[in-house]
CSV table of C-alpha atoms and ligand atoms in Angstrom, one decimal:
chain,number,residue,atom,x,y,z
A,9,UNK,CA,34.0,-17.4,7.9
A,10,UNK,CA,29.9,-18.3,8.5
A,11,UNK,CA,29.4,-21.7,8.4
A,12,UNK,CA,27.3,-21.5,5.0
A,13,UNK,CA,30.2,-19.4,3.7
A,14,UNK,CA,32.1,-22.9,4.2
A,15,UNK,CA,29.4,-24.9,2.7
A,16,UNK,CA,29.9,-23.1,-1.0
A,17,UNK,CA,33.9,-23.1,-0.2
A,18,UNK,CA,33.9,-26.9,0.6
A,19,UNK,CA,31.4,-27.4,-2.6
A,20,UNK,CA,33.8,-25.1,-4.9
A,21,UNK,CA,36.8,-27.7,-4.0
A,22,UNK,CA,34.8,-30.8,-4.8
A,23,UNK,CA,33.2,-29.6,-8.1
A,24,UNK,CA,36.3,-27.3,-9.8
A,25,UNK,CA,39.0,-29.8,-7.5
A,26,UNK,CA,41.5,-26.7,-6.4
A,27,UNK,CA,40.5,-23.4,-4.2
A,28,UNK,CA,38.3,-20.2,-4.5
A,29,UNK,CA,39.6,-17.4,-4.7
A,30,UNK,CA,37.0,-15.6,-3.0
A,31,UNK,CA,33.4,-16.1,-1.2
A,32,UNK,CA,30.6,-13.8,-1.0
A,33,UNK,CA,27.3,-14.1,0.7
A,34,UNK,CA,24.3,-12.1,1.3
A,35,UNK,CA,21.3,-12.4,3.5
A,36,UNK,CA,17.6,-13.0,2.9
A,37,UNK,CA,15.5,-10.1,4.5
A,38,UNK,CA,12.4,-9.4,6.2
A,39,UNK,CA,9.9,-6.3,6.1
A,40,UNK,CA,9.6,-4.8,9.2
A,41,UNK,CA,6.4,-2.7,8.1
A,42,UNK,CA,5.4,-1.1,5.0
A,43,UNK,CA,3.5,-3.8,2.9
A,44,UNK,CA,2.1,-3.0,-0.3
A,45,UNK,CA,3.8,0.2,-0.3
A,46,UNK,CA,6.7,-0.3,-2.6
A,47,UNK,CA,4.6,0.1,-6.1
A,48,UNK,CA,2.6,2.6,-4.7
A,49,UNK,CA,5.3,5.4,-4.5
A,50,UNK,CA,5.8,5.1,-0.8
A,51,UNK,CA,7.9,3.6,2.1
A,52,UNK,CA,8.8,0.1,3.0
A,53,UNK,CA,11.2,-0.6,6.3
A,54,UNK,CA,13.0,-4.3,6.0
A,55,UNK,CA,15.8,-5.4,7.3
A,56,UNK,CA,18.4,-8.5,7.4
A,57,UNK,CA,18.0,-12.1,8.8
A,58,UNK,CA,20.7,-14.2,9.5
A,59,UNK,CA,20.2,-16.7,6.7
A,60,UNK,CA,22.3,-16.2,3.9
A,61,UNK,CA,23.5,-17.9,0.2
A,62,UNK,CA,27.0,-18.1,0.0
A,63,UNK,CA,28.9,-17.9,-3.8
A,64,UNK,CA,32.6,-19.3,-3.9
A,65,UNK,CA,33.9,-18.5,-6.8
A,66,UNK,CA,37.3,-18.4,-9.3
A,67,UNK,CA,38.8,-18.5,-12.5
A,68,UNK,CA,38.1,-21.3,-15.0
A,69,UNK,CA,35.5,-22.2,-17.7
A,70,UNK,CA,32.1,-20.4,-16.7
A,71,UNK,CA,29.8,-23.0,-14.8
A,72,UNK,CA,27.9,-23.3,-11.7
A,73,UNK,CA,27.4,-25.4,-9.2
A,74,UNK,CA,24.3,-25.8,-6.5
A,75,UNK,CA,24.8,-27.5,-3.3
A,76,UNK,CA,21.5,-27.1,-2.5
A,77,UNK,CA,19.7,-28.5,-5.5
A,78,UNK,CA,23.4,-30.6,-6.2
A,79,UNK,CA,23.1,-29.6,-9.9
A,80,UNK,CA,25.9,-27.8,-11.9
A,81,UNK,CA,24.5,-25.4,-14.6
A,82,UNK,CA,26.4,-23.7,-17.4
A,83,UNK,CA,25.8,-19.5,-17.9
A,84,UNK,CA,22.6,-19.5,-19.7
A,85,UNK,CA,21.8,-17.1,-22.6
A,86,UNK,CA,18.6,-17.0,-21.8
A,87,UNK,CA,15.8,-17.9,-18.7
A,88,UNK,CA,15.3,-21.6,-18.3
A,89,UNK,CA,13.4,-21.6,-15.2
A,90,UNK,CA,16.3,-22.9,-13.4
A,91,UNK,CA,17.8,-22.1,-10.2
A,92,UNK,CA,20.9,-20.7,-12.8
A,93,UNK,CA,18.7,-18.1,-14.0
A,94,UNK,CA,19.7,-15.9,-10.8
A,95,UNK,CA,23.5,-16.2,-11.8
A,96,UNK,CA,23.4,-16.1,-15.1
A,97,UNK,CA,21.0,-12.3,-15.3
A,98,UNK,CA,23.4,-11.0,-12.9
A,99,UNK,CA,26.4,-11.8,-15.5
A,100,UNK,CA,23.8,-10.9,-18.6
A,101,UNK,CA,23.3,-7.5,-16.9
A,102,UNK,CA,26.8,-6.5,-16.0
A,103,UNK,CA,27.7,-7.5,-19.6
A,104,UNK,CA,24.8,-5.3,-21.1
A,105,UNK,CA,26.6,-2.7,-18.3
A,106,UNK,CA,29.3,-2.8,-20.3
A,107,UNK,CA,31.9,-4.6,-18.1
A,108,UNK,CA,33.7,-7.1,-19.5
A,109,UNK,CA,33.4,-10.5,-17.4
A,110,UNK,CA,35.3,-13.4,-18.6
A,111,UNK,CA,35.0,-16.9,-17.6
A,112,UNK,CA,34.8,-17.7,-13.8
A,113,UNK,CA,33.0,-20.9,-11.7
A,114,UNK,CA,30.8,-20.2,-8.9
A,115,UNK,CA,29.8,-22.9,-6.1
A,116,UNK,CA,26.3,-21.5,-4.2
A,117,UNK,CA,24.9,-22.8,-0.5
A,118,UNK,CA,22.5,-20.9,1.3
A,119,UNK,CA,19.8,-21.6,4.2
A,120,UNK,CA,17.7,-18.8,3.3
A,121,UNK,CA,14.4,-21.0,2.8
A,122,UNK,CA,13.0,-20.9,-0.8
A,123,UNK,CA,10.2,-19.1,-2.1
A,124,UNK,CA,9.2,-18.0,1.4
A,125,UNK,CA,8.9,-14.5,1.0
A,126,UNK,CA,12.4,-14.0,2.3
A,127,UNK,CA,14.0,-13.4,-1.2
A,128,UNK,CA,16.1,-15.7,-1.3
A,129,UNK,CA,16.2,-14.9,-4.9
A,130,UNK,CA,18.1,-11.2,-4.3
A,131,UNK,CA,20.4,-13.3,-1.7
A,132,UNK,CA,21.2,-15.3,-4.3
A,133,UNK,CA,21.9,-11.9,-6.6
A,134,UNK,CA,23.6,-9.8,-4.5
A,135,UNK,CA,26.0,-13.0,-3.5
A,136,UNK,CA,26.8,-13.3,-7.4
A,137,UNK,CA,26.8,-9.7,-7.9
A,138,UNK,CA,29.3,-8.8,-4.6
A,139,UNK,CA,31.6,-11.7,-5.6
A,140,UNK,CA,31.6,-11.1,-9.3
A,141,UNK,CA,32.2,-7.3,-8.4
A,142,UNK,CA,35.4,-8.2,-6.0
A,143,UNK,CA,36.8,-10.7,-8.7
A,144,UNK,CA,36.9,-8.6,-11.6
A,145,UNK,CA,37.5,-5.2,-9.7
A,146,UNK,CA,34.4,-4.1,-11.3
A,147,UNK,CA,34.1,-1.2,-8.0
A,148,UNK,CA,30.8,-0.8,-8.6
A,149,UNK,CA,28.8,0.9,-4.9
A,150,UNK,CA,26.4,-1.3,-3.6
A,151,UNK,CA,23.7,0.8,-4.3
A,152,UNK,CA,24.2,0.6,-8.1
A,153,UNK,CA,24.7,-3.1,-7.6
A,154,UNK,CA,21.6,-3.7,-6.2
A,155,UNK,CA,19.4,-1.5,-9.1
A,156,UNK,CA,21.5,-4.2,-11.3
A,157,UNK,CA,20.3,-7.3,-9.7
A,158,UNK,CA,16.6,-5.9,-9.4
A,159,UNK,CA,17.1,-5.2,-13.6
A,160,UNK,CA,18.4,-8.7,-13.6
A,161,UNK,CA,15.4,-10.4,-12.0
A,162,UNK,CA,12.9,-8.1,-14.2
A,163,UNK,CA,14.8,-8.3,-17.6
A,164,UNK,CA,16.6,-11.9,-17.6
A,165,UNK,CA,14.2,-14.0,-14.9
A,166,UNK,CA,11.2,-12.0,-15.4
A,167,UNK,CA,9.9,-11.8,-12.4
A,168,UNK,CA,8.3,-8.0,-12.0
A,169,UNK,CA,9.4,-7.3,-8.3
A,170,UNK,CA,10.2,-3.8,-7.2
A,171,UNK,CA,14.0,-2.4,-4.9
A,172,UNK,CA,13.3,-3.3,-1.5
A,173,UNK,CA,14.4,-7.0,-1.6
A,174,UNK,CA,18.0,-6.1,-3.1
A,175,UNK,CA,18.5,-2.8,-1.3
A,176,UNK,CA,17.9,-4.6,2.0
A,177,UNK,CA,20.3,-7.6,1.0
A,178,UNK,CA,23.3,-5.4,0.5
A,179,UNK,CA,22.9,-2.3,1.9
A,180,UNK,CA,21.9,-3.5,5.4
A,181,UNK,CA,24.2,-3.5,8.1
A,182,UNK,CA,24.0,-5.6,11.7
A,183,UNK,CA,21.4,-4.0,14.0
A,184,UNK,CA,19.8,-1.4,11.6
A,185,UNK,CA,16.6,-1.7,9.6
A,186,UNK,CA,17.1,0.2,6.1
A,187,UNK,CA,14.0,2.9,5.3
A,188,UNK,CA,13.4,3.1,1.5
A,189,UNK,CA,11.6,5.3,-0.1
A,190,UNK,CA,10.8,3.6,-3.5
A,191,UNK,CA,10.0,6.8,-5.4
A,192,UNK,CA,13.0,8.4,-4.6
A,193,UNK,CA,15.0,5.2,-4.3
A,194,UNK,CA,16.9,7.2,-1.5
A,195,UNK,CA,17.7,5.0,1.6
A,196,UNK,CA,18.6,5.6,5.2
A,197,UNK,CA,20.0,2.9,8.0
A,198,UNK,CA,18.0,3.2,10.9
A,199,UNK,CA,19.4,2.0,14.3
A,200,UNK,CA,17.4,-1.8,15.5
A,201,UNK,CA,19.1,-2.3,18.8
A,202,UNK,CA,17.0,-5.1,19.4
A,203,UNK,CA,19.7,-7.1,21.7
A,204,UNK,CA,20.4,-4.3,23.5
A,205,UNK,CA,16.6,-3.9,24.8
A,206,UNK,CA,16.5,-7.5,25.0
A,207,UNK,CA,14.4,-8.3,22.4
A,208,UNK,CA,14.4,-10.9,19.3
A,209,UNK,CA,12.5,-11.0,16.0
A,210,UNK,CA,10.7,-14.1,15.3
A,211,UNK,CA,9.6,-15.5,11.6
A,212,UNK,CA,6.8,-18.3,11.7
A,213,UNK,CA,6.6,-19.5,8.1
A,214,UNK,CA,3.7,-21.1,7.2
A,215,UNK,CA,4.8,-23.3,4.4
A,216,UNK,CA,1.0,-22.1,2.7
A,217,UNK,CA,2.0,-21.8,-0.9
A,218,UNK,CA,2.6,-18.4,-2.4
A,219,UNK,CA,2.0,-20.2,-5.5
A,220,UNK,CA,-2.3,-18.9,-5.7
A,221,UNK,CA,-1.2,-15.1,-4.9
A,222,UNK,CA,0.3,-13.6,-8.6
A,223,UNK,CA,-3.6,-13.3,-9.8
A,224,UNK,CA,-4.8,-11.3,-6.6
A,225,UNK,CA,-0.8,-9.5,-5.9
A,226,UNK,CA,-1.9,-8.4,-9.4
A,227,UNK,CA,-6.0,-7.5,-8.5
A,228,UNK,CA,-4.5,-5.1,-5.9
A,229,UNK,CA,-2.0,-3.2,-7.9
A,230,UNK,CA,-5.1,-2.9,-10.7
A,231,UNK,CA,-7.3,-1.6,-8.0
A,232,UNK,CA,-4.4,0.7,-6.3
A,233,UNK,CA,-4.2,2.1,-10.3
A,234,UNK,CA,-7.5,2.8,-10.6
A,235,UNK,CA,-8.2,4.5,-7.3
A,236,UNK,CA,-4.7,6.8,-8.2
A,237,UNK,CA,-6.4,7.5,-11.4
A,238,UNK,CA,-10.0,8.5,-9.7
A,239,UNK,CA,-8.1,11.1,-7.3
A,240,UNK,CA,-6.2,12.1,-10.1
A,241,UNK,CA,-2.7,11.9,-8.6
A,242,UNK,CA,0.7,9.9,-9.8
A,243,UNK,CA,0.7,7.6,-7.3
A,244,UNK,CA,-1.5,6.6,-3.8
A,245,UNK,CA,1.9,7.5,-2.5
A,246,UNK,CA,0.6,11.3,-3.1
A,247,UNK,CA,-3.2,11.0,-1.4
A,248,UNK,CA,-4.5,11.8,2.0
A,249,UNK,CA,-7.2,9.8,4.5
A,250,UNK,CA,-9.8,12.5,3.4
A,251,UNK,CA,-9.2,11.6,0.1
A,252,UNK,CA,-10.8,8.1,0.7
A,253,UNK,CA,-14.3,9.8,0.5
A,254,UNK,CA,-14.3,10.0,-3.2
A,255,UNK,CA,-13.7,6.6,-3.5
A,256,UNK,CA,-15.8,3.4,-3.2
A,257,UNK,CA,-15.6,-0.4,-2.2
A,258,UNK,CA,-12.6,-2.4,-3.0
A,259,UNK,CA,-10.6,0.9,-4.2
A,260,UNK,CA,-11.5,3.1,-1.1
A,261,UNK,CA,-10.7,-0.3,1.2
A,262,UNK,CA,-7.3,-1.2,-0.9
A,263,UNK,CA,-6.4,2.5,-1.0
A,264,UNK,CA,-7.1,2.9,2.8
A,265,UNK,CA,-4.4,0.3,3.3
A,266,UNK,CA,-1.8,1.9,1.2
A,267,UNK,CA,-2.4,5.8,3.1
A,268,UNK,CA,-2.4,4.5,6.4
A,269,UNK,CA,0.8,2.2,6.1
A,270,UNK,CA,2.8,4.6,4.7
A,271,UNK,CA,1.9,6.6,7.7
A,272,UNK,CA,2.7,3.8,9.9
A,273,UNK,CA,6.2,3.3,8.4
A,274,UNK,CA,7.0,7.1,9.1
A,275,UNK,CA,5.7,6.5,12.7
A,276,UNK,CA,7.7,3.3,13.0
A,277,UNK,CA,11.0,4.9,12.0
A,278,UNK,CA,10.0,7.8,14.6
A,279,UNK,CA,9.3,4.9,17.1
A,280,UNK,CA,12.3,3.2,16.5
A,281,UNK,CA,14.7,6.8,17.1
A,282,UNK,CA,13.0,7.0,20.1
A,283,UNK,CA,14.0,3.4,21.3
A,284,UNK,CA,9.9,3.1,21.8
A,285,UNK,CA,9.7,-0.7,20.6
A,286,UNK,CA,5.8,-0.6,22.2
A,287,UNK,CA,5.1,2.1,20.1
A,288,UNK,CA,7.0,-0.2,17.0
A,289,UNK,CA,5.1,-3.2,18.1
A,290,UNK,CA,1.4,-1.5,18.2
A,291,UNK,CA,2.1,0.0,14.8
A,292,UNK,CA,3.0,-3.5,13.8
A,293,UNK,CA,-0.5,-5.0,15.1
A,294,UNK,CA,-2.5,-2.0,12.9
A,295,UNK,CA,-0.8,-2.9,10.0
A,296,UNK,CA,-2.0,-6.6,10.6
A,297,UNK,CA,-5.6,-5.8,10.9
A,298,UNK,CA,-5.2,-3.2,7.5
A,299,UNK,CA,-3.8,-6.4,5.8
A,300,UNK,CA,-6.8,-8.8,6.7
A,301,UNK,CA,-9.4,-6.0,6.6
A,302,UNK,CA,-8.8,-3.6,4.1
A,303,UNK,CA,-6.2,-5.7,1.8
A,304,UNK,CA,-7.4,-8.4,2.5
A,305,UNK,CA,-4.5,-10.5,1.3
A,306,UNK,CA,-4.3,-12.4,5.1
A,307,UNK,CA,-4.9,-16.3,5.6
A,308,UNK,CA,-6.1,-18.0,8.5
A,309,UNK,CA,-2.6,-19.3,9.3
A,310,UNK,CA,-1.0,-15.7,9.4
A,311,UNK,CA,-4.3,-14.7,11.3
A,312,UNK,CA,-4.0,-17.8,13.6
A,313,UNK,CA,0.0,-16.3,14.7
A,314,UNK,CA,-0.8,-13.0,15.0
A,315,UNK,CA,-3.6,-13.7,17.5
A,316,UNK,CA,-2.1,-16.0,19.6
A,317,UNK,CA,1.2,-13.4,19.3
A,318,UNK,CA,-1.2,-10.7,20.9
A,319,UNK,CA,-2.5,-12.5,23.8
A,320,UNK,CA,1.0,-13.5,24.7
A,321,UNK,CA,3.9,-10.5,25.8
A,322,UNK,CA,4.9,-10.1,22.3
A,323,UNK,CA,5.3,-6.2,21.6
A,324,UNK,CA,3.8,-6.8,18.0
A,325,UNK,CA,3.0,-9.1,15.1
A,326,UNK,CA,1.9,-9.2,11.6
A,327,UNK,CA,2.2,-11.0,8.1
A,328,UNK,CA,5.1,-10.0,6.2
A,329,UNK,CA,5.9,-10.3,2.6
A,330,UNK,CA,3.1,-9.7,0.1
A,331,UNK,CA,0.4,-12.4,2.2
A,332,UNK,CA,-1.4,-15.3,0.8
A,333,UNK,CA,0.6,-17.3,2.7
A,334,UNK,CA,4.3,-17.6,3.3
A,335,UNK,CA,5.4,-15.9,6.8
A,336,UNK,CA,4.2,-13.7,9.7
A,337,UNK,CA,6.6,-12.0,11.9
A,338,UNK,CA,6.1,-11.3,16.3
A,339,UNK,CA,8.4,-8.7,17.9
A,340,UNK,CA,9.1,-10.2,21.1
A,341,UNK,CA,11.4,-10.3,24.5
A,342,UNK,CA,14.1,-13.1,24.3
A,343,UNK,CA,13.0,-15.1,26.7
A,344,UNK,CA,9.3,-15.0,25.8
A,345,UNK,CA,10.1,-16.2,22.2
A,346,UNK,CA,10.1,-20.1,22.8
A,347,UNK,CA,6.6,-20.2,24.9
A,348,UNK,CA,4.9,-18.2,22.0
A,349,UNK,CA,6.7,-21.0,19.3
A,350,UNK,CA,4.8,-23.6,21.9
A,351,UNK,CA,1.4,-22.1,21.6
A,352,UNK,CA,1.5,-21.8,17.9
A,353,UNK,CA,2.8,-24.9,17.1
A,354,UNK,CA,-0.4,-26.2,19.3
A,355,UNK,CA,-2.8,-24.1,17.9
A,356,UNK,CA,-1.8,-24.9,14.2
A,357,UNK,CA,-1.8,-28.8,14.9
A,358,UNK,CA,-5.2,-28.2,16.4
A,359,UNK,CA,-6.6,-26.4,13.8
A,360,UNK,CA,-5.2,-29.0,10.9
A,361,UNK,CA,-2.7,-26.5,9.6
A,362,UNK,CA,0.5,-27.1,7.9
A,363,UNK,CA,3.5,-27.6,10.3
A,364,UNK,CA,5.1,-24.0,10.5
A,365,UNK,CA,8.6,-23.4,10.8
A,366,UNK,CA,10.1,-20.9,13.3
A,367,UNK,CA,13.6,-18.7,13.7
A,368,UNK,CA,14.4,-15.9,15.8
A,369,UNK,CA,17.0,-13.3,14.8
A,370,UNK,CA,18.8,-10.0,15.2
A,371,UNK,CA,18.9,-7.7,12.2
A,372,UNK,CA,21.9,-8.7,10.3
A,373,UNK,CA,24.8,-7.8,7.9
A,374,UNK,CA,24.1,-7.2,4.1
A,375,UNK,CA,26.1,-8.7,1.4
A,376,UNK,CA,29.9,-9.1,1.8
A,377,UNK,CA,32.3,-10.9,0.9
A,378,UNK,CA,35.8,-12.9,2.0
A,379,UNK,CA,38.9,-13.4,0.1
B,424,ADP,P1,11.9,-16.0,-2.6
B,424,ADP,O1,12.7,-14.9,-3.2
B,424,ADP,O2,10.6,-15.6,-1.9
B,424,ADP,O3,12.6,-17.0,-1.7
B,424,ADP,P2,11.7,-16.7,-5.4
B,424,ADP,O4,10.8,-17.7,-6.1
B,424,ADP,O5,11.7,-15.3,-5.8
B,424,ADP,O6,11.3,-16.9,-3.8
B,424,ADP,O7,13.2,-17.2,-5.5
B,424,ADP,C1,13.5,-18.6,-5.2
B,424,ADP,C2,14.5,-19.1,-6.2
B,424,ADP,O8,15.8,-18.5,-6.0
B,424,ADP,C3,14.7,-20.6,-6.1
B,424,ADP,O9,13.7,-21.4,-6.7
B,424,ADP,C4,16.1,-20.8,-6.8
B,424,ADP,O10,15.9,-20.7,-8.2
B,424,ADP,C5,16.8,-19.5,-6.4
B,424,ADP,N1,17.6,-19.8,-5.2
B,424,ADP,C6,17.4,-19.3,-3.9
B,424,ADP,N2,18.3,-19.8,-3.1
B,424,ADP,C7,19.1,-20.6,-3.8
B,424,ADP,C8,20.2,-21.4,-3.4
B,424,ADP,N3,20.7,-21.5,-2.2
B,424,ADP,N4,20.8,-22.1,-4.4
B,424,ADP,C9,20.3,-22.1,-5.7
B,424,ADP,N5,19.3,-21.3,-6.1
B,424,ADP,C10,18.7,-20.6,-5.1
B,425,MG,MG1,12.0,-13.6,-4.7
């Protein structure tokens, strides 16, 4: 059992006093490449970290526990705003599925950090969901189970955010990235022998606040709308580069972004079947500079790491998530990956920036669970 996975068990006996009968957990993730893709139609490439929330859970009256905020919460009928409102949609949508759930208790731990563009919120759905599927024999695929949790977090905690984050969390497995395409919803596990090539992945969070990006996340989906609209097709998904002529300013820029990263995602996975990780890395680089130049959704922080990542070995860099803060992400050789932590850190304190936080990883195992 993972040590988190211990964490929820160990809560479960000191809140419900008696033992699970089974613990789930499920990972945050990470996008590889493909930002900004997902509500355009097109491709987005994430894959697994190692930090996970863990559920333990068992029969009794239905209540919930958090180790992390050291809360217990009953099922809510409706959002609060709480931490509970991840649980409680996942129940609220299985019952709207149809299944019948009775009563159960569920203790949560996780490390995945919050509101870093990691989702931590689908770990914490796709944790409930695998363990609330095991306990009640529900046999749903995880496939299905992760279109639930994404209905959960739209419908019951209202938060508008597209597949990728609850595909990745449970249908990743350990040393694969997972290619969606978000039209089709169709997904395929593509092979990220990182260890075997000696590499790591490296997060730098920047702890800038997310908090300021809803107003422009929602500026760039308006102006990805509009320029579908001007070239008269579904989605941006469906234009070409020489499409970018009948467009002007911030559409032309923002729709420029959105053609040439969903080339680079295609070129990545081609990179990646071909073992080329400098290939992976330099396609990792261009999305960067599309980000800060024709996005525009970069901060000097994610800037700062990317920089410093370039003029040190690593293969590639670039923000991750949806920018305005929250974390970038190097490609790097094993042994290169503390210096690189050393020069950020220094540059950051330097430059008066918030104290980032680092892990390395390999790409990990999606949801599960233990009995
Ligand atoms: P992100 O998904 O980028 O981490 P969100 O704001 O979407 O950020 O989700 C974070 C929320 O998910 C937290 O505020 C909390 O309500 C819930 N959550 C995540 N991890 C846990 C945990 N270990 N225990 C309880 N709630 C958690
Ligand atoms: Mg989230």
């Amino acid at each position: 059992m993972r040590q988190i996975e211990q964490r929820a068990v160990q809560a479960y006996r000191e809140q419900f006093l008696e033992e699970p009968v089974l613990v789930a957990s499920a990972p945050g993730r990470v996008n590889l490449i493909g930002e900004h893709t997902d509500y355009n139609g097109g491709f987005v490439l994430p894959c697994a970290i190692d930090k996970r929330v863990a559920v333990a859970v068992g029969h009794g009256d239905t209540q919930f526990y958090s180790a992390d905020f050291q809360e217990r919460c009953p099922l809510l009928e409706k959002r609060d705003g709480s931490w509970a409102d991840y649980p409680s949609g996942i129940v609220w949508a299985m019952k709207e599925r149809g299944f019948d759930i009775p009563s159960f208790q569920g203790a949560f731990a996780g490390d995945v950090p919050l509101g870093s563009g990691l989702s931590s919120s689908a770990a914490i759905e796709a944790a409930t969901a695998i363990a609330l599927d095991a306990l009640f024999h529900l046999e749903m695929v995880k496939k299905d189970l992760a279109v639930l949790c994404q209905h959960a977090e739209n419908a019951f905690v209202r938060v508008n955010s597209g597949i990728m984050d609850q595909y990745a969390s449970l249908l990743c497995q350990a040393g694969t990235a997972l290619l969606i395409d978000c039209r089709s919803l169709e997904a395929k596990p593509i092979t990220l022998n990182l260890a075997g090539a000696d590499l790591t992945l490296l997060i730098c969070d920047t702890y800038v606040s997310r908090e300021l990006s809803a107003t422009g996340y929602n500026a760039r989906r308006e102006a990805c709308e509009r320029a579908a609209h001007t070239l008269g097709v579904r989605e941006l998904r469906d234009a070409h580069l020489q499409d970018l002529e009948k467009l002007s300013g911030e559409e032309r820029k923002r729709a420029r972004h959105v053609i040439t990263e969903n080339s680079r995602v295609l070129e990545a996975v081609q990179a990646l079947q071909r073992q080329d990780f400098d290939a992976f890395g330099q396609l990792m680089y261009a999305s960067h500079r599309s980000l800060r130049d024709d996005y525009e959704v970069s901060t000097p922080e994610l800037d700062a790491f990317v920089e410093i990542a370039l003029h040190s070995s690593a293969l590639g860099a670039r923000l991750t998530g949806a920018g305005f803060g929250g974390c970038a992400l190097a490609l790097i050789r094993s042994e290169d990956a503390g210096a690189l932590v050393l020069d950020v850190q220094h540059c950051f304190e330097a430059r008066g920036f918030t104290r980032p936080e680092f892990f390395s990883f390999q790409p990990a195992v999606g949801a599960e669970f233990v009995t």
